[in-house]
PDB file of C-alpha atoms in Angstrom:
ATOM      1  CA  UNK A   1      14.307 -13.890  -2.550  1.00 71.00           C
ATOM      2  CA  UNK A   2      11.988 -13.487   0.399  1.00 93.00           C
ATOM      3  CA  UNK A   3      10.077 -16.005   2.486  1.00 96.00           C
ATOM      4  CA  UNK A   4       6.555 -16.545   3.756  1.00 97.00           C
ATOM      5  CA  UNK A   5       6.046 -15.974   7.472  1.00 97.00           C
ATOM      6  CA  UNK A   6       3.053 -15.976   9.823  1.00 97.00           C
ATOM      7  CA  UNK A   7       1.761 -12.887  11.610  1.00 97.00           C
ATOM      8  CA  UNK A   8      -0.605 -12.782  14.576  1.00 97.00           C
ATOM      9  CA  UNK A   9      -2.974  -9.815  14.784  1.00 97.00           C
ATOM     10  CA  UNK A  10      -4.163  -8.306  18.056  1.00 96.00           C
ATOM     11  CA  UNK A  11      -7.423 -10.306  17.877  1.00 97.00           C
ATOM     12  CA  UNK A  12      -5.479 -13.550  17.598  1.00 98.00           C
ATOM     13  CA  UNK A  13      -6.025 -14.057  13.878  1.00 98.00           C
ATOM     14  CA  UNK A  14      -3.034 -15.515  12.058  1.00 98.00           C
ATOM     15  CA  UNK A  15      -2.229 -14.480   8.506  1.00 98.00           C
ATOM     16  CA  UNK A  16       0.581 -15.068   6.070  1.00 98.00           C
ATOM     17  CA  UNK A  17       3.028 -12.379   4.989  1.00 98.00           C
ATOM     18  CA  UNK A  18       5.926 -12.062   2.588  1.00 98.00           C
ATOM     19  CA  UNK A  19       9.175 -11.018   4.244  1.00 97.00           C
ATOM     20  CA  UNK A  20      12.105  -9.636   2.235  1.00 96.00           C
ATOM     21  CA  UNK A  21      15.377  -8.907   4.007  1.00 94.00           C
ATOM     22  CA  UNK A  22      18.185  -6.587   2.834  1.00 94.00           C
ATOM     23  CA  UNK A  23      21.644  -7.988   2.147  1.00 94.00           C
ATOM     24  CA  UNK A  24      23.156  -6.142   5.113  1.00 90.00           C
ATOM     25  CA  UNK A  25      21.843  -4.375   8.183  1.00 90.00           C
ATOM     26  CA  UNK A  26      18.450  -2.806   7.548  1.00 91.00           C
ATOM     27  CA  UNK A  27      18.469   0.981   7.372  1.00 89.00           C
ATOM     28  CA  UNK A  28      14.726   1.021   7.964  1.00 91.00           C
ATOM     29  CA  UNK A  29      11.517  -0.993   7.823  1.00 93.00           C
ATOM     30  CA  UNK A  30       8.605  -0.931   5.390  1.00 96.00           C
ATOM     31  CA  UNK A  31       5.120  -2.465   5.302  1.00 97.00           C
ATOM     32  CA  UNK A  32       3.803  -2.986   1.754  1.00 98.00           C
ATOM     33  CA  UNK A  33       0.011  -3.208   1.378  1.00 98.00           C
ATOM     34  CA  UNK A  34      -1.249  -5.095  -1.649  1.00 98.00           C
ATOM     35  CA  UNK A  35      -3.625  -4.165  -4.434  1.00 98.00           C
ATOM     36  CA  UNK A  36      -6.856  -6.173  -4.749  1.00 98.00           C
ATOM     37  CA  UNK A  37      -4.851  -8.992  -6.346  1.00 98.00           C
ATOM     38  CA  UNK A  38      -3.231 -10.427  -3.228  1.00 98.00           C
ATOM     39  CA  UNK A  39       0.443 -10.780  -2.393  1.00 98.00           C
ATOM     40  CA  UNK A  40       1.149 -11.831  -5.970  1.00 98.00           C
ATOM     41  CA  UNK A  41       4.287 -11.859  -8.088  1.00 97.00           C
ATOM     42  CA  UNK A  42       4.168  -8.091  -8.558  1.00 98.00           C
ATOM     43  CA  UNK A  43       3.830  -7.264  -4.847  1.00 98.00           C
ATOM     44  CA  UNK A  44       6.625  -9.684  -3.995  1.00 98.00           C
ATOM     45  CA  UNK A  45       8.809  -7.942  -6.588  1.00 98.00           C
ATOM     46  CA  UNK A  46       7.968  -4.574  -5.001  1.00 98.00           C
ATOM     47  CA  UNK A  47       9.078  -5.966  -1.638  1.00 98.00           C
ATOM     48  CA  UNK A  48      12.275  -7.383  -3.102  1.00 98.00           C
ATOM     49  CA  UNK A  49      13.011  -4.007  -4.672  1.00 98.00           C
ATOM     50  CA  UNK A  50      12.718  -2.137  -1.389  1.00 97.00           C
ATOM     51  CA  UNK A  51      14.827  -4.832   0.300  1.00 96.00           C
ATOM     52  CA  UNK A  52      17.523  -4.277  -2.333  1.00 96.00           C
ATOM     53  CA  UNK A  53      17.451  -0.614  -1.284  1.00 95.00           C
ATOM     54  CA  UNK A  54      18.337  -1.623   2.282  1.00 94.00           C
ATOM     55  CA  UNK A  55      14.935  -2.015   3.963  1.00 94.00           C
ATOM     56  CA  UNK A  56      13.345  -4.905   5.858  1.00 94.00           C
ATOM     57  CA  UNK A  57       9.994  -5.362   4.127  1.00 96.00           C
ATOM     58  CA  UNK A  58       6.801  -7.164   5.143  1.00 97.00           C
ATOM     59  CA  UNK A  59       3.686  -7.540   2.949  1.00 98.00           C
ATOM     60  CA  UNK A  60       0.726  -9.000   4.875  1.00 98.00           C
ATOM     61  CA  UNK A  61      -1.729 -11.219   2.991  1.00 98.00           C
ATOM     62  CA  UNK A  62      -4.703  -8.946   3.551  1.00 98.00           C
ATOM     63  CA  UNK A  63      -7.304 -11.320   2.094  1.00 98.00           C
ATOM     64  CA  UNK A  64      -6.410 -14.218   4.401  1.00 98.00           C
ATOM     65  CA  UNK A  65      -9.389 -13.388   6.595  1.00 97.00           C
ATOM     66  CA  UNK A  66     -11.621 -14.400   3.673  1.00 97.00           C
ATOM     67  CA  UNK A  67      -9.505 -16.965   1.841  1.00 97.00           C
ATOM     68  CA  UNK A  68      -5.943 -18.170   2.241  1.00 97.00           C
ATOM     69  CA  UNK A  69      -3.422 -17.886  -0.541  1.00 96.00           C
ATOM     70  CA  UNK A  70      -5.213 -15.424  -2.815  1.00 97.00           C
ATOM     71  CA  UNK A  71      -2.869 -14.569  -5.678  1.00 97.00           C
ATOM     72  CA  UNK A  72      -4.483 -13.078  -8.777  1.00 98.00           C
ATOM     73  CA  UNK A  73      -3.391 -11.781 -12.155  1.00 97.00           C
ATOM     74  CA  UNK A  74      -4.756  -8.756 -14.000  1.00 96.00           C
ATOM     75  CA  UNK A  75      -7.258 -10.170 -16.477  1.00 96.00           C
ATOM     76  CA  UNK A  76     -10.955  -9.140 -16.306  1.00 95.00           C
ATOM     77  CA  UNK A  77     -11.895 -12.245 -14.281  1.00 97.00           C
ATOM     78  CA  UNK A  78      -9.070 -11.516 -11.826  1.00 97.00           C
ATOM     79  CA  UNK A  79     -10.241  -7.920 -11.433  1.00 96.00           C
ATOM     80  CA  UNK A  80     -13.797  -9.075 -10.720  1.00 97.00           C
ATOM     81  CA  UNK A  81     -12.559 -11.596  -8.162  1.00 97.00           C
ATOM     82  CA  UNK A  82     -10.323  -9.031  -6.488  1.00 97.00           C
ATOM     83  CA  UNK A  83     -13.144  -6.529  -6.253  1.00 97.00           C
ATOM     84  CA  UNK A  84     -15.363  -9.171  -4.661  1.00 97.00           C
ATOM     85  CA  UNK A  85     -12.725  -9.849  -2.016  1.00 97.00           C
ATOM     86  CA  UNK A  86     -12.253  -6.127  -1.381  1.00 97.00           C
ATOM     87  CA  UNK A  87     -15.987  -5.676  -0.850  1.00 96.00           C
ATOM     88  CA  UNK A  88     -15.854  -8.209   1.984  1.00 96.00           C
ATOM     89  CA  UNK A  89     -12.958  -6.555   3.795  1.00 96.00           C
ATOM     90  CA  UNK A  90     -13.498  -4.892   7.158  1.00 97.00           C
ATOM     91  CA  UNK A  91     -11.272  -1.844   7.616  1.00 98.00           C
ATOM     92  CA  UNK A  92     -10.800  -2.350  11.351  1.00 98.00           C
ATOM     93  CA  UNK A  93      -9.576  -5.888  10.731  1.00 98.00           C
ATOM     94  CA  UNK A  94      -7.339  -4.687   7.899  1.00 98.00           C
ATOM     95  CA  UNK A  95      -5.695  -2.174  10.216  1.00 98.00           C
ATOM     96  CA  UNK A  96      -5.118  -4.884  12.826  1.00 98.00           C
ATOM     97  CA  UNK A  97      -3.326  -6.921  10.169  1.00 98.00           C
ATOM     98  CA  UNK A  98      -1.216  -3.936   9.106  1.00 97.00           C
ATOM     99  CA  UNK A  99      -0.310  -3.309  12.737  1.00 96.00           C
ATOM    100  CA  UNK A 100       0.848  -6.918  13.031  1.00 96.00           C
ATOM    101  CA  UNK A 101       2.991  -6.458   9.924  1.00 96.00           C
ATOM    102  CA  UNK A 102       4.462  -3.238  11.309  1.00 94.00           C
ATOM    103  CA  UNK A 103       5.394  -5.036  14.510  1.00 88.00           C
ATOM    104  CA  UNK A 104       7.123  -7.785  12.549  1.00 83.00           C
ATOM    105  CA  UNK A 105       8.901  -5.308  10.283  1.00 71.00           C
ATOM    106  CA  UNK A 106      10.234  -3.185  13.112  1.00 73.00           C
ATOM    107  CA  UNK A 107      10.174  -4.915  16.521  1.00 69.00           C
ATOM    108  CA  UNK A 108      10.180  -2.222  19.158  1.00 63.00           C
ATOM    109  CA  UNK A 109      10.353   0.543  16.584  1.00 72.00           C
ATOM    110  CA  UNK A 110       8.446   2.128  13.732  1.00 84.00           C
ATOM    111  CA  UNK A 111       8.060   1.376  10.061  1.00 94.00           C
ATOM    112  CA  UNK A 112       7.097   3.237   6.931  1.00 97.00           C
ATOM    113  CA  UNK A 113       4.079   2.014   4.986  1.00 98.00           C
ATOM    114  CA  UNK A 114       3.312   2.056   1.275  1.00 98.00           C
ATOM    115  CA  UNK A 115       0.185   0.758  -0.409  1.00 98.00           C
ATOM    116  CA  UNK A 116      -1.243   0.527  -3.897  1.00 98.00           C
ATOM    117  CA  UNK A 117      -4.850   0.707  -5.127  1.00 97.00           C
ATOM    118  CA  UNK A 118      -6.987  -0.639  -2.234  1.00 98.00           C
ATOM    119  CA  UNK A 119      -3.721  -0.788  -0.317  1.00 98.00           C
ATOM    120  CA  UNK A 120      -3.359   2.956  -0.866  1.00 98.00           C
ATOM    121  CA  UNK A 121      -6.611   3.478   1.028  1.00 98.00           C
ATOM    122  CA  UNK A 122      -5.511   1.122   3.816  1.00 98.00           C
ATOM    123  CA  UNK A 123      -2.240   3.048   3.971  1.00 98.00           C
ATOM    124  CA  UNK A 124      -4.098   6.316   4.514  1.00 98.00           C
ATOM    125  CA  UNK A 125      -6.218   4.861   7.317  1.00 98.00           C
ATOM    126  CA  UNK A 126      -3.139   3.279   8.908  1.00 98.00           C
ATOM    127  CA  UNK A 127      -1.449   6.696   8.878  1.00 98.00           C
ATOM    128  CA  UNK A 128      -4.469   8.014  10.785  1.00 98.00           C
ATOM    129  CA  UNK A 129      -4.759   5.201  13.325  1.00 98.00           C
ATOM    130  CA  UNK A 130      -1.309   3.676  13.808  1.00 96.00           C
ATOM    131  CA  UNK A 131       0.925   6.582  14.690  1.00 94.00           C
ATOM    132  CA  UNK A 132       2.433   4.491  17.476  1.00 92.00           C
ATOM    133  CA  UNK A 133       3.865   1.962  15.003  1.00 92.00           C
ATOM    134  CA  UNK A 134       3.934   3.768  11.651  1.00 95.00           C
ATOM    135  CA  UNK A 135       6.416   6.612  11.094  1.00 96.00           C
ATOM    136  CA  UNK A 136       5.313   7.740   7.625  1.00 98.00           C
ATOM    137  CA  UNK A 137       3.099   6.694   4.719  1.00 98.00           C
ATOM    138  CA  UNK A 138       3.139   6.725   0.915  1.00 98.00           C
ATOM    139  CA  UNK A 139      -0.278   6.125  -0.661  1.00 98.00           C
ATOM    140  CA  UNK A 140      -0.644   5.241  -4.344  1.00 98.00           C
ATOM    141  CA  UNK A 141      -4.024   5.880  -6.010  1.00 98.00           C
ATOM    142  CA  UNK A 142      -6.078   4.770  -3.028  1.00 98.00           C
ATOM    143  CA  UNK A 143      -9.666   4.531  -4.215  1.00 96.00           C
ATOM    144  CA  UNK A 144     -12.117   5.437  -1.465  1.00 97.00           C
ATOM    145  CA  UNK A 145      -9.705   7.700   0.420  1.00 98.00           C
ATOM    146  CA  UNK A 146     -12.142  10.586   0.050  1.00 97.00           C
ATOM    147  CA  UNK A 147     -14.614   8.606   2.176  1.00 97.00           C
ATOM    148  CA  UNK A 148     -12.207   8.678   5.141  1.00 98.00           C
ATOM    149  CA  UNK A 149     -11.298  12.356   5.219  1.00 98.00           C
ATOM    150  CA  UNK A 150     -12.933  12.723   8.627  1.00 97.00           C
ATOM    151  CA  UNK A 151      -9.844  10.880   9.868  1.00 98.00           C
ATOM    152  CA  UNK A 152      -6.526  12.751   9.912  1.00 97.00           C
ATOM    153  CA  UNK A 153      -3.033  11.283   9.571  1.00 98.00           C
ATOM    154  CA  UNK A 154      -0.819  11.562  12.635  1.00 97.00           C
ATOM    155  CA  UNK A 155       2.372  10.918  10.623  1.00 97.00           C
ATOM    156  CA  UNK A 156       3.850  12.455   7.459  1.00 98.00           C
ATOM    157  CA  UNK A 157       2.144  11.201   4.296  1.00 98.00           C
ATOM    158  CA  UNK A 158       2.529  11.613   0.544  1.00 98.00           C
ATOM    159  CA  UNK A 159       0.018  10.721  -2.171  1.00 98.00           C
ATOM    160  CA  UNK A 160       0.438   9.615  -5.789  1.00 98.00           C
ATOM    161  CA  UNK A 161      -2.367   9.920  -8.354  1.00 98.00           C
ATOM    162  CA  UNK A 162      -2.581   9.630 -12.114  1.00 98.00           C
ATOM    163  CA  UNK A 163      -4.165  12.492 -14.035  1.00 97.00           C
ATOM    164  CA  UNK A 164      -6.063   9.987 -16.229  1.00 97.00           C
ATOM    165  CA  UNK A 165      -7.423   7.840 -13.392  1.00 97.00           C
ATOM    166  CA  UNK A 166     -11.161   7.779 -14.026  1.00 95.00           C
ATOM    167  CA  UNK A 167     -11.804   5.837 -10.797  1.00 95.00           C
ATOM    168  CA  UNK A 168     -10.333   8.684  -8.724  1.00 97.00           C
ATOM    169  CA  UNK A 169     -11.328  11.938 -10.443  1.00 95.00           C
ATOM    170  CA  UNK A 170      -9.236  15.021  -9.832  1.00 95.00           C
ATOM    171  CA  UNK A 171     -12.110  16.516  -7.842  1.00 96.00           C
ATOM    172  CA  UNK A 172     -11.512  13.786  -5.243  1.00 97.00           C
ATOM    173  CA  UNK A 173      -7.779  14.393  -5.354  1.00 98.00           C
ATOM    174  CA  UNK A 174      -8.415  18.074  -4.669  1.00 97.00           C
ATOM    175  CA  UNK A 175     -10.635  17.153  -1.708  1.00 98.00           C
ATOM    176  CA  UNK A 176      -7.902  14.889  -0.320  1.00 98.00           C
ATOM    177  CA  UNK A 177      -5.339  17.667  -0.705  1.00 97.00           C
ATOM    178  CA  UNK A 178      -7.603  20.229   0.938  1.00 98.00           C
ATOM    179  CA  UNK A 179      -8.288  17.919   3.892  1.00 98.00           C
ATOM    180  CA  UNK A 180      -4.568  17.195   4.345  1.00 97.00           C
ATOM    181  CA  UNK A 181      -2.793  20.557   3.949  1.00 97.00           C
ATOM    182  CA  UNK A 182       0.441  19.221   5.471  1.00 96.00           C
ATOM    183  CA  UNK A 183       0.658  16.322   3.003  1.00 98.00           C
ATOM    184  CA  UNK A 184       2.344  16.331  -0.392  1.00 98.00           C
ATOM    185  CA  UNK A 185       0.082  15.286  -3.274  1.00 98.00           C
ATOM    186  CA  UNK A 186       1.742  14.293  -6.543  1.00 98.00           C
ATOM    187  CA  UNK A 187      -0.241  14.102  -9.780  1.00 98.00           C
ATOM    188  CA  UNK A 188       1.404  12.253 -12.681  1.00 98.00           C
ATOM    189  CA  UNK A 189       0.351  13.663 -16.032  1.00 98.00           C
ATOM    190  CA  UNK A 190      -0.774  11.037 -18.517  1.00 97.00           C
ATOM    191  CA  UNK A 191      -0.761   8.262 -15.907  1.00 98.00           C
ATOM    192  CA  UNK A 192      -3.780   6.051 -15.235  1.00 97.00           C
ATOM    193  CA  UNK A 193      -4.864   3.943 -12.274  1.00 97.00           C
ATOM    194  CA  UNK A 194      -2.318   1.241 -11.484  1.00 96.00           C
ATOM    195  CA  UNK A 195       0.514   3.075 -13.201  1.00 98.00           C
ATOM    196  CA  UNK A 196       3.098   1.552 -10.844  1.00 98.00           C
ATOM    197  CA  UNK A 197       2.378  -2.070 -11.788  1.00 97.00           C
ATOM    198  CA  UNK A 198       4.417  -3.396 -14.707  1.00 96.00           C
ATOM    199  CA  UNK A 199       1.980  -6.317 -15.099  1.00 96.00           C
ATOM    200  CA  UNK A 200      -0.913  -4.013 -16.033  1.00 94.00           C
ATOM    201  CA  UNK A 201      -1.770  -2.341 -19.299  1.00 93.00           C
ATOM    202  CA  UNK A 202      -1.882   0.971 -17.430  1.00 96.00           C
ATOM    203  CA  UNK A 203       1.775   0.701 -16.421  1.00 97.00           C
ATOM    204  CA  UNK A 204       3.613   3.977 -16.940  1.00 98.00           C
ATOM    205  CA  UNK A 205       7.347   3.421 -16.578  1.00 98.00           C
ATOM    206  CA  UNK A 206       8.244   7.091 -16.239  1.00 98.00           C
ATOM    207  CA  UNK A 207       5.590   7.845 -13.623  1.00 98.00           C
ATOM    208  CA  UNK A 208       6.418   4.668 -11.723  1.00 98.00           C
ATOM    209  CA  UNK A 209      10.117   5.533 -11.592  1.00 98.00           C
ATOM    210  CA  UNK A 210       9.511   9.104 -10.446  1.00 98.00           C
ATOM    211  CA  UNK A 211       6.981   7.996  -7.794  1.00 98.00           C
ATOM    212  CA  UNK A 212       9.324   5.302  -6.512  1.00 98.00           C
ATOM    213  CA  UNK A 213      12.172   7.786  -6.265  1.00 98.00           C
ATOM    214  CA  UNK A 214       9.988  10.162  -4.309  1.00 98.00           C
ATOM    215  CA  UNK A 215       8.822   7.369  -2.013  1.00 98.00           C
ATOM    216  CA  UNK A 216      12.380   6.222  -1.345  1.00 97.00           C
ATOM    217  CA  UNK A 217      13.536   9.769  -0.603  1.00 97.00           C
ATOM    218  CA  UNK A 218      10.557  10.167   1.743  1.00 98.00           C
ATOM    219  CA  UNK A 219      11.353   6.910   3.537  1.00 96.00           C
ATOM    220  CA  UNK A 220      15.051   7.746   3.736  1.00 94.00           C
ATOM    221  CA  UNK A 221      14.164  11.068   5.386  1.00 95.00           C
ATOM    222  CA  UNK A 222      11.692   9.592   7.857  1.00 95.00           C
ATOM    223  CA  UNK A 223      12.899   6.068   8.674  1.00 90.00           C
ATOM    224  CA  UNK A 224      16.180   5.474   6.807  1.00 67.00           C
TER     225      UNK A 224
END
C-alpha cells in the first residue's frame, strides 16, 4: 500500500500525490500520470504494480489546481466530468506538477514517466520539456499528441495505441511516428482506447499485458 504525500511545484503550488515504495531498495523511479479520472483506484493499482517490480513510484494529482481530491469512476457522468476538468488544464502548469513529481520520485536523479489517456499526452510533452529530470517516457493512447508535434522529445520514448481507437485515428498515429523517427510506436490490433484499464469496458487483457511488459523492459533498460 502507498501513501498520500504533498508536492510543491516550481510556482509554489502544492498538490497531492500517491507514493508507492518497493519492498527493497529501488532499482529506479517512475512518475505515473493519470487519465482524466484522477488518481483513482486504478491509477493507485498501477503505481502499486510498478512498486512491486522494484520502482519508487509517484502519481501527482493533476487536477488539484482545479479541485482537490478528484477521484472518478468510468460511467458516462464520470467521463463527462473528467473531460470538463481536462478542458480547464493548462499544459505549462501540468508540466510543472510533473516536474515536482519527478523530483520527489528521484531526488538528485532522473525518473521514467508513463501516462495514460490525457496523461499520455502530458507524458509526451514532459519528454520534450523535462529532459533534465526525465530519463525516458512511455505514452499510452495520448489524445491530442498530434497537436504538439512541433515539440520534440529529448529522451527516449515509446508509444502505445489501439488499432480500434476512434478518438486517435491511425492517420494521427502515423503522423506521430513520422514526426518521431527515433521513437518506437506500438499498435495493438483489436484494442480500443483505454485498453490498459481493467475498470473500463475497453480493457484488453492481452494488449495490456504486452504493453506493460514492453514498458517495464524499456524502463529497465533506461532507468533500472
